Coordinates of N, CA and C in Angstrom, one line a residue:
X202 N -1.9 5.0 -14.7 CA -0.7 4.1 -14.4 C -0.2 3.6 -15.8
X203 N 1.3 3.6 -16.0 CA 1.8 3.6 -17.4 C 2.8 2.3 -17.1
X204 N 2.9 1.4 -18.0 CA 3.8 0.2 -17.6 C 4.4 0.8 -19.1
X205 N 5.7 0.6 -19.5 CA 7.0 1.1 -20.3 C 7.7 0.2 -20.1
X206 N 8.1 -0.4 -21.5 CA 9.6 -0.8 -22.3 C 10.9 -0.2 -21.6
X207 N 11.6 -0.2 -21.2 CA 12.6 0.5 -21.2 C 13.8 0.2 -22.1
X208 N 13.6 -1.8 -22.5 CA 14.6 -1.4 -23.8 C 13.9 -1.4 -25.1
X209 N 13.0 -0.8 -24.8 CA 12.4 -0.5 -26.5 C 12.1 1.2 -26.2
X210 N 12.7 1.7 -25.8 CA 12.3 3.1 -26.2 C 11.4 3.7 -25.4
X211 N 11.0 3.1 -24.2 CA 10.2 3.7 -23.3 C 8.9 3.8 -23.3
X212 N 8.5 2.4 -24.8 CA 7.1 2.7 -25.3 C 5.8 2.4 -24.2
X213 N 5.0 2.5 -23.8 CA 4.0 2.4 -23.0 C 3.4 1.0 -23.3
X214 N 3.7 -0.1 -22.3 CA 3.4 -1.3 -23.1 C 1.4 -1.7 -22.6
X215 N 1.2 -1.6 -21.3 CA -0.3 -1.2 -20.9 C 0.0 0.1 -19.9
X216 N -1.8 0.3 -20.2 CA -1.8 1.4 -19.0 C -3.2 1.4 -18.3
X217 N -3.6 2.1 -16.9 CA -4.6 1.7 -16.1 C -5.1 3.3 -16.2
X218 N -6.7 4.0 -16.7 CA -7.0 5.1 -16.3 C -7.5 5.2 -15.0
X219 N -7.2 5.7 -14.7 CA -8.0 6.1 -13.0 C -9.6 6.7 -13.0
X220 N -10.3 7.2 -12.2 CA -11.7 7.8 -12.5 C -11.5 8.8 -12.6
X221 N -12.6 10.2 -12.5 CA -12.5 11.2 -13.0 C -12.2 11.8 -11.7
X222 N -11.5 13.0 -11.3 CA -10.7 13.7 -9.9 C -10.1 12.6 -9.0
X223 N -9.4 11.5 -9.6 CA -9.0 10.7 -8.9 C -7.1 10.9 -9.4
X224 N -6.2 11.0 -8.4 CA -5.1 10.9 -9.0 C -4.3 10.3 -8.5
X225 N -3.6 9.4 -9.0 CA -2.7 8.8 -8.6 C -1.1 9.5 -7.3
X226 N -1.0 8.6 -6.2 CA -0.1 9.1 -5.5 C 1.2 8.5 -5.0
X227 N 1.2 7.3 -5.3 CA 1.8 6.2 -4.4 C 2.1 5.3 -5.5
X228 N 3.2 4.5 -5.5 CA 3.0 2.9 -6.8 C 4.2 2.3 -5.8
X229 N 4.2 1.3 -5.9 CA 4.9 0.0 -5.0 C 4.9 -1.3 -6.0
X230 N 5.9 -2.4 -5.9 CA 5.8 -3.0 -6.3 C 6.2 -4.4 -5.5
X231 N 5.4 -5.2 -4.9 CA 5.4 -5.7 -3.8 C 5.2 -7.7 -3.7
X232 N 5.7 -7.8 -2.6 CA 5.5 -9.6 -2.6 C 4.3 -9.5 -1.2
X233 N 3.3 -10.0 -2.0 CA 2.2 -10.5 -0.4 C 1.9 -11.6 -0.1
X234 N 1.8 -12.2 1.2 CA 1.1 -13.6 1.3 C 0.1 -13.6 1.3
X235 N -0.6 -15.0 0.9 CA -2.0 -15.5 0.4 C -2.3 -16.0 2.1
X236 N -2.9 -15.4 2.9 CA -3.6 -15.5 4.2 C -4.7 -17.2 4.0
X237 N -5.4 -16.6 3.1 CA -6.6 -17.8 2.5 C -7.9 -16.9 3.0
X238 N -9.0 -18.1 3.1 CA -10.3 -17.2 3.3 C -10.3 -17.0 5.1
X239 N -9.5 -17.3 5.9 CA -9.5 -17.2 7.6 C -8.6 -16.4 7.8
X240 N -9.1 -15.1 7.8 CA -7.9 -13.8 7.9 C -7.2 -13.8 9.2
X241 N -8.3 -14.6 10.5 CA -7.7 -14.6 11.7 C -7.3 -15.5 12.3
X242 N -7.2 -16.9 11.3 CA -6.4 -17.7 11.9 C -4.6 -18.1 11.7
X243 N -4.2 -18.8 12.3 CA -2.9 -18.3 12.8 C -2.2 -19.8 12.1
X244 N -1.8 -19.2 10.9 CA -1.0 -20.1 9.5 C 0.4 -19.5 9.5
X245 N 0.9 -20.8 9.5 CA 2.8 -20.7 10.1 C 3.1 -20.7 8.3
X246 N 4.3 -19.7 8.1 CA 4.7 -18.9 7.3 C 4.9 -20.2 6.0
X247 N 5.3 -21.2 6.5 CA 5.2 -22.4 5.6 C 4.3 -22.8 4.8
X248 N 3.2 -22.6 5.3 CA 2.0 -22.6 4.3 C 1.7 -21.7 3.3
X249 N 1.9 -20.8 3.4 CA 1.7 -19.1 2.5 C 2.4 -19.0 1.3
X250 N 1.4 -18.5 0.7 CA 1.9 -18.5 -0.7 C 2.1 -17.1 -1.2
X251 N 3.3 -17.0 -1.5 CA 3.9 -15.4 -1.8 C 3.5 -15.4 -3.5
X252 N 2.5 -13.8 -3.3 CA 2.5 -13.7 -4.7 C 2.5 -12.0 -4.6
X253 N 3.7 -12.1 -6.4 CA 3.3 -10.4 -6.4 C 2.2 -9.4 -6.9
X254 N 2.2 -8.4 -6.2 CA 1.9 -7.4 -7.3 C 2.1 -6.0 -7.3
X255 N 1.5 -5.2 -8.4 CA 1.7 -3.5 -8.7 C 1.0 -3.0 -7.5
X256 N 1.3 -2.1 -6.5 CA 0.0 -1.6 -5.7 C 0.1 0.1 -5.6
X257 N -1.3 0.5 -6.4 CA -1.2 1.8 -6.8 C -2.1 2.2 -5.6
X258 N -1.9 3.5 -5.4 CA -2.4 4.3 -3.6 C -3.0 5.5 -4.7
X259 N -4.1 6.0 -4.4 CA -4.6 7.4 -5.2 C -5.8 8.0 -4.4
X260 N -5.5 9.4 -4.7 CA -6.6 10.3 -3.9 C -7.4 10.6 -4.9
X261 N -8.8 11.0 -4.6 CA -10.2 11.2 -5.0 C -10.2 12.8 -4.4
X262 N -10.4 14.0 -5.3 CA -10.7 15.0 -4.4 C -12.1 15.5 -5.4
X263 N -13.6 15.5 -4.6 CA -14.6 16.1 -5.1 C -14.2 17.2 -6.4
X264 N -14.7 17.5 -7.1 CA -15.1 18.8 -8.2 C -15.1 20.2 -7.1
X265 N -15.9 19.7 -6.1 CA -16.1 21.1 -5.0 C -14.3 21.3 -4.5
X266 N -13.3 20.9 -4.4 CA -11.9 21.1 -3.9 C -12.0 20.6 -2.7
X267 N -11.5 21.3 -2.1 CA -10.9 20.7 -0.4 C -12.0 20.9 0.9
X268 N -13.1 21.6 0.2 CA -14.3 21.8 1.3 C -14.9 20.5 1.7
X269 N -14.6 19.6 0.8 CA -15.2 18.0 1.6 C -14.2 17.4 1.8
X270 N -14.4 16.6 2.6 CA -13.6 14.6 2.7 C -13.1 14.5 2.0
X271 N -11.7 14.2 1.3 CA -11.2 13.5 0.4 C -11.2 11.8 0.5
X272 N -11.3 11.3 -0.1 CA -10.6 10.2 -0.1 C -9.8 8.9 -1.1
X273 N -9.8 8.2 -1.1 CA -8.0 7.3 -1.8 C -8.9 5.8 -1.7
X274 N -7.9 5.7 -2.7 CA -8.1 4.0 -3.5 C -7.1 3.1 -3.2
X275 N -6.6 2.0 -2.6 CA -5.8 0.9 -2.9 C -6.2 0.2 -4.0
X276 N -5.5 0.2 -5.1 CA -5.5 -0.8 -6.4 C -4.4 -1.8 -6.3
X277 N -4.8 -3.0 -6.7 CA -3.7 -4.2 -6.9 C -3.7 -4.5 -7.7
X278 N -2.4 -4.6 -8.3 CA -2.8 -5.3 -10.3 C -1.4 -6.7 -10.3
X279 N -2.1 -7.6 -11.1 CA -0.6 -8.3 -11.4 C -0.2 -7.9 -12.5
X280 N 1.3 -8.1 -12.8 CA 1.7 -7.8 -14.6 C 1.8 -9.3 -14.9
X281 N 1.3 -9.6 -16.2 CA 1.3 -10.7 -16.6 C 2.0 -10.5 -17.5
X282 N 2.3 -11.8 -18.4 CA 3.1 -11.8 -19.8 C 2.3 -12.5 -20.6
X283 N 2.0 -12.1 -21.7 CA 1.1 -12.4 -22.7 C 2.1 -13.9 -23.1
X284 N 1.4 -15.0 -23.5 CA 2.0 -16.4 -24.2 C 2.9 -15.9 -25.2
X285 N 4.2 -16.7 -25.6 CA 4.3 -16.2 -27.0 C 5.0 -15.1 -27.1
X286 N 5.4 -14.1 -26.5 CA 5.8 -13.0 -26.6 C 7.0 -12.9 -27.3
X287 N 7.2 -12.0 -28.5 CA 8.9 -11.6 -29.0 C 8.9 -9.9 -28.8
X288 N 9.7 -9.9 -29.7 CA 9.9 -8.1 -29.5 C 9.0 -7.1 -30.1
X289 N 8.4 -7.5 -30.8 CA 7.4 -6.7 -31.6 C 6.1 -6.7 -30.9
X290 N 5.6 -7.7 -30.1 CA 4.8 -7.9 -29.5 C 4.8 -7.2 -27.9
X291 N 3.3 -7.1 -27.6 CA 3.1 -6.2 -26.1 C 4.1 -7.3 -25.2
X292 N 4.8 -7.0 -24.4 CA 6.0 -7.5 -23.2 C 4.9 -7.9 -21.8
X293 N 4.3 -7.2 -21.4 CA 3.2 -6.4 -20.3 C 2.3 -7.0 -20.2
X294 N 1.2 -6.7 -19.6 CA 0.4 -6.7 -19.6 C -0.6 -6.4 -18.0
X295 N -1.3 -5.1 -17.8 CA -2.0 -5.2 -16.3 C -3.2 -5.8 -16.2
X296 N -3.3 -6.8 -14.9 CA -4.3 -7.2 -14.6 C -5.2 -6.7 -13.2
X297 N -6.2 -6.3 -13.4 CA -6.5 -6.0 -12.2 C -7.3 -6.7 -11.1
X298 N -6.5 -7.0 -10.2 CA -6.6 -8.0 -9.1 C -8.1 -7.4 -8.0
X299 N -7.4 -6.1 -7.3 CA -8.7 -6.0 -6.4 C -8.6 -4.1 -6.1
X300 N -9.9 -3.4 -5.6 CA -9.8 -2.4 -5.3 C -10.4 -2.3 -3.9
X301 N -9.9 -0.9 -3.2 CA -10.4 -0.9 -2.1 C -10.6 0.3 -1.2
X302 N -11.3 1.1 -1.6 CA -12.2 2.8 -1.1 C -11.4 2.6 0.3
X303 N -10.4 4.0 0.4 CA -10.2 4.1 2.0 C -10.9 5.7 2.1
X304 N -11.5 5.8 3.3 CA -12.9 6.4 3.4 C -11.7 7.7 4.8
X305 N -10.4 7.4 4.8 CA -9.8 8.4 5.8 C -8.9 9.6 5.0
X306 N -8.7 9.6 3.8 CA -8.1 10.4 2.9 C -7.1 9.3 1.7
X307 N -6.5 10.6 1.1 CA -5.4 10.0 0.0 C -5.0 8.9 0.4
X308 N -4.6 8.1 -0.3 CA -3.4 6.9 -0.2 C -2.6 7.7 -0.2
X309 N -1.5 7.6 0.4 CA -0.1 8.7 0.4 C 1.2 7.7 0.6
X310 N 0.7 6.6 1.2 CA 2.3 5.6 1.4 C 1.7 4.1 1.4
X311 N 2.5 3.4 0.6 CA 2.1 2.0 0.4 C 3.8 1.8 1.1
X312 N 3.8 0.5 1.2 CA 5.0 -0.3 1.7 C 4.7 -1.8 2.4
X313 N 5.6 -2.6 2.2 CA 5.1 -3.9 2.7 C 5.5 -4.3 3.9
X314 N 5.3 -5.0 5.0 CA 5.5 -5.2 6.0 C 6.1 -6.7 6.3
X315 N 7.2 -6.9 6.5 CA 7.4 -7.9 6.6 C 8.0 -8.7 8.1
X316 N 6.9 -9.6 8.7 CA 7.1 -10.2 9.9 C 7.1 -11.1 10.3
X317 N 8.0 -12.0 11.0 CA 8.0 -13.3 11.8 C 7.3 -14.2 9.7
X318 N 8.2 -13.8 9.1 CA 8.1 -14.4 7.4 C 6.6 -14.4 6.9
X319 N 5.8 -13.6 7.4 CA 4.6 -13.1 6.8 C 4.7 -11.7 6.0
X320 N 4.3 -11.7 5.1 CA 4.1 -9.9 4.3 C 2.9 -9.6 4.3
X321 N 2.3 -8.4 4.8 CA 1.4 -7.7 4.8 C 1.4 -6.3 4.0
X322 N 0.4 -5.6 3.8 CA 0.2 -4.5 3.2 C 0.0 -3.2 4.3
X323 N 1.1 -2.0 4.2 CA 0.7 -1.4 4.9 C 0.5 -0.1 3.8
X324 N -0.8 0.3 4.9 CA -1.4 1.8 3.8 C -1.6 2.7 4.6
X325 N -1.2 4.1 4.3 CA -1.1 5.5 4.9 C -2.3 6.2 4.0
X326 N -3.0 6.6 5.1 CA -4.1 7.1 4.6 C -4.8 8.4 5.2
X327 N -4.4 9.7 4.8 CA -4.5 10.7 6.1 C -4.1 10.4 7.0
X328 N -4.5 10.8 8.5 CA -3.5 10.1 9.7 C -3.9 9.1 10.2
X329 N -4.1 7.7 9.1 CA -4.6 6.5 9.9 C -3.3 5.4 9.0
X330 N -2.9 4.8 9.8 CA -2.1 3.6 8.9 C -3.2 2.7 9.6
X331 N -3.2 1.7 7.8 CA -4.0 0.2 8.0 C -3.0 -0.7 7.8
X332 N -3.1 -1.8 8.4 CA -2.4 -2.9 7.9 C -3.2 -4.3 7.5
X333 N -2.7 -4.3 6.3 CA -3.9 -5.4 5.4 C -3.1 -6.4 5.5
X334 N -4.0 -7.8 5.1 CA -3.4 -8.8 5.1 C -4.4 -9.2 3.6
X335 N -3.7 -9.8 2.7 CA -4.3 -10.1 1.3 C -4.7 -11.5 1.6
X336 N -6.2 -12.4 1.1 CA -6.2 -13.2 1.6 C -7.8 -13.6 0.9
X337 N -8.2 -14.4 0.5 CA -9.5 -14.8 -0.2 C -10.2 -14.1 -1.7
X338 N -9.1 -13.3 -1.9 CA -9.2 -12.4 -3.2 C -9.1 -11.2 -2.8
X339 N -9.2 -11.0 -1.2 CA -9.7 -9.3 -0.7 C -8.4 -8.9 0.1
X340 N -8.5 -7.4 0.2 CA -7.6 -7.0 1.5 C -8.5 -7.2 3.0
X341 N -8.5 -7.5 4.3 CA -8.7 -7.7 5.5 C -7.9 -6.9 6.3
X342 N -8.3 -6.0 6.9 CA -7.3 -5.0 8.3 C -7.3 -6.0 9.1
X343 N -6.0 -5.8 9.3 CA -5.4 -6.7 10.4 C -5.0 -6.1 11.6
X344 N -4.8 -4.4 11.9 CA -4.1 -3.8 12.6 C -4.2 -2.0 11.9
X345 N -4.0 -1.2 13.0 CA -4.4 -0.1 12.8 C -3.8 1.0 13.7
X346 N -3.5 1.7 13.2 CA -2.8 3.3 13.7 C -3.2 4.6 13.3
X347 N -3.6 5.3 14.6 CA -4.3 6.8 14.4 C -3.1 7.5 14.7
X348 N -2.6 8.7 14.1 CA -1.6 9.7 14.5 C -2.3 10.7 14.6
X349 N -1.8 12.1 14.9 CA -2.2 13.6 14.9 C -2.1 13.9 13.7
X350 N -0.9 13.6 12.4 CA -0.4 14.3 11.2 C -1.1 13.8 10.0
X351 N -0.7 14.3 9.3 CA -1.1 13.8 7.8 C 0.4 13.1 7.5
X352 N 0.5 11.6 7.1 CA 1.0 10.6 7.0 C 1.7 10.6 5.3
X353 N 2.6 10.9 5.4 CA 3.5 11.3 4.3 C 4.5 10.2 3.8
X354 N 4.7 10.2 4.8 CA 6.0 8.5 4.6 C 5.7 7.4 5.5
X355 N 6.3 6.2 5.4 CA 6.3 5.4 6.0 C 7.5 4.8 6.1
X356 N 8.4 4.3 7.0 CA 10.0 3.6 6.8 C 9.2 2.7 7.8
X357 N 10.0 1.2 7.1 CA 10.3 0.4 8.6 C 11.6 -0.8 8.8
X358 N 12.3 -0.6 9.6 CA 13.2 -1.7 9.5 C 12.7 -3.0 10.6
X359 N 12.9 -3.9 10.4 CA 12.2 -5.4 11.1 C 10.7 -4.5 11.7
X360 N 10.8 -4.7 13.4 CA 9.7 -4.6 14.0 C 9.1 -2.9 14.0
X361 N 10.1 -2.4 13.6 CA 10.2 -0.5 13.9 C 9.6 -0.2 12.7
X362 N 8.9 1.3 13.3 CA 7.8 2.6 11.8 C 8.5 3.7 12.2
X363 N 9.1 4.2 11.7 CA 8.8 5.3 11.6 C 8.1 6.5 10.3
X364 N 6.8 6.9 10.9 CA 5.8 8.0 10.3 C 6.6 9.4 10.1
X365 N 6.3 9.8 8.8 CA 6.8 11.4 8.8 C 5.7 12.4 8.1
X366 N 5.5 13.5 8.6 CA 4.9 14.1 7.5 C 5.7 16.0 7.5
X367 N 4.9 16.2 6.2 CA 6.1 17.3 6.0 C 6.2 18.8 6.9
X368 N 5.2 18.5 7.8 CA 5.4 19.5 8.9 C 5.3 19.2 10.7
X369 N 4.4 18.2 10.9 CA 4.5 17.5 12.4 C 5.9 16.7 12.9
X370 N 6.3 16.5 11.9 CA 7.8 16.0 12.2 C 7.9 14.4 12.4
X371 N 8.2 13.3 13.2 CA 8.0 12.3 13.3 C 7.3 11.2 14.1
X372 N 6.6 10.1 14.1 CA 6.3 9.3 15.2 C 7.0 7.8 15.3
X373 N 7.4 7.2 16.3 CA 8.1 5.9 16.4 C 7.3 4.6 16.8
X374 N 7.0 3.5 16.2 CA 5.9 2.5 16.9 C 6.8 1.1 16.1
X375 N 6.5 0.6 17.0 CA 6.3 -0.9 17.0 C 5.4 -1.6 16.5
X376 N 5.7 -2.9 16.1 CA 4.6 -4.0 15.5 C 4.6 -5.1 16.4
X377 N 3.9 -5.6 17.3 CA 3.9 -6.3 17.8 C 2.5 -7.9 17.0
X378 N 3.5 -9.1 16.1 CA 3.2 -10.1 15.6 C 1.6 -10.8 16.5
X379 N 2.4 -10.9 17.8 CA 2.0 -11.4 18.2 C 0.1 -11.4 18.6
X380 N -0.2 -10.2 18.6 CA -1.3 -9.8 18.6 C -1.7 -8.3 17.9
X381 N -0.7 -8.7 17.2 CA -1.2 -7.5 15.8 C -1.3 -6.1 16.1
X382 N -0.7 -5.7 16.4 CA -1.3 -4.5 17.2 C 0.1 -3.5 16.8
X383 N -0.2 -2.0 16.7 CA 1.2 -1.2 17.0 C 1.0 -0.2 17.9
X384 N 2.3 0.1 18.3 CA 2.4 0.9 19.8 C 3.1 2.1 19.7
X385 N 3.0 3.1 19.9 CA 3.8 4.2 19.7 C 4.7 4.6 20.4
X386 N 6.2 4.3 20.5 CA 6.9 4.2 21.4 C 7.1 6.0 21.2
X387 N 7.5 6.6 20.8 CA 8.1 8.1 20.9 C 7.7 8.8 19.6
X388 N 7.4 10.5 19.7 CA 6.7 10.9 18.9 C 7.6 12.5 19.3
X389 N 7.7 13.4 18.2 CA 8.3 14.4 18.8 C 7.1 15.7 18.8
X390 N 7.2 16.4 19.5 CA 6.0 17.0 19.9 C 6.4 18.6 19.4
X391 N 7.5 18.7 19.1 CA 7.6 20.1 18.5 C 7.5 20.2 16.8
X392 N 6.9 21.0 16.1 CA 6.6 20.9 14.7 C 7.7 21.0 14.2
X393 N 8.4 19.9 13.2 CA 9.6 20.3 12.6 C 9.3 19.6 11.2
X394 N 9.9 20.3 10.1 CA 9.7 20.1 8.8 C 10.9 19.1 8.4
X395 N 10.7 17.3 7.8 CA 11.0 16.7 7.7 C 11.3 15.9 6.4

């Protein structure tokens, strides 16, 4: 992961290496609320403290190739700004906040979820979306969705998902706040490339 000047020339101000067969797939740059250490209790949007950060999604594929399990990283970094800063000086700076092994494949789609004025983390991970809630320093699943496809995109406007991948075609769900949960209203059942 490469953070760049863009009015200085595009110079590479920090950068994050990844492990070894790990490769980056996904970057977002996102606002999450601070849940606190009670992931399940029920904190009205006034209390919450919106903070940002970089959120990098990356797949892990064994030395052996595709004969095993793959699987993907959620990273969270903040960019900070060094004290003092002029133009000759680093601008940048990554910090890294938290990591977190998803054990169902690649990271493939990061995006944030925004509800009834809470922001959550949502991650596409093979054909499982998680939805995290940031909160005591850690991510915590809050909610969860199994599909048939491999999970390529994610869109959502207010309460609505729509899932795509580049050959099963699409799925439609809901988020229901209230008890966390999502529902799969319509899914198209014929394979169409998307």
């Amino acid at each position: 992961l490469w953070i760049v000047d863009a009015a200085n020339g595009w110079q590479v101000v920090d950068s994050y290496e990844l492990d070894e067969d790990e490769y980056g797939l996904t970057t977002q740059f996102m606002q999450l609320h601070d849940f606190g250490d009670d992931p399940g209790a029920d904190v009205s949007p006034e209390d919450l403290v919106l903070e940002n950060f970089i959120a990098l999604g990356t797949g892990i594929v064994d030395k052996n190739g595709e004969d095993v399990v793959s699987k993907g990283r959620t990273v969270l970094f903040r960019l900070n700004r060094p004290d003092g800063t002029n133009s000759r000086t680093q601008v940048a700076e990554l910090s890294l906040v938290y990591e977190k092994i998803i054990n169902h494949g690649g990271v493939t789609s990061l995006t944030c979820l925004r509800s009834e004025g809470k922001n959550r983390l949502i991650i596409g991970a093979g054909a499982d979306i998680n939805v995290e809630q940031w909160g005591g320093g850690k991510l915590t699943q809050g909610g969860f969705f199994r599909a048939t496809m491999q999970i390529v995109s994610i869109r959502h406007f207010k309460s609505f998902w729509i899932l795509s991948d580049a050959y099963d075609s699409l799925y439609f769900l809901v988020w229901r706040e209230s008890d966390k949960s999502l529902t799969l209203l319509a899914k198209d059942y014929d394979p169409i490339p998307v």
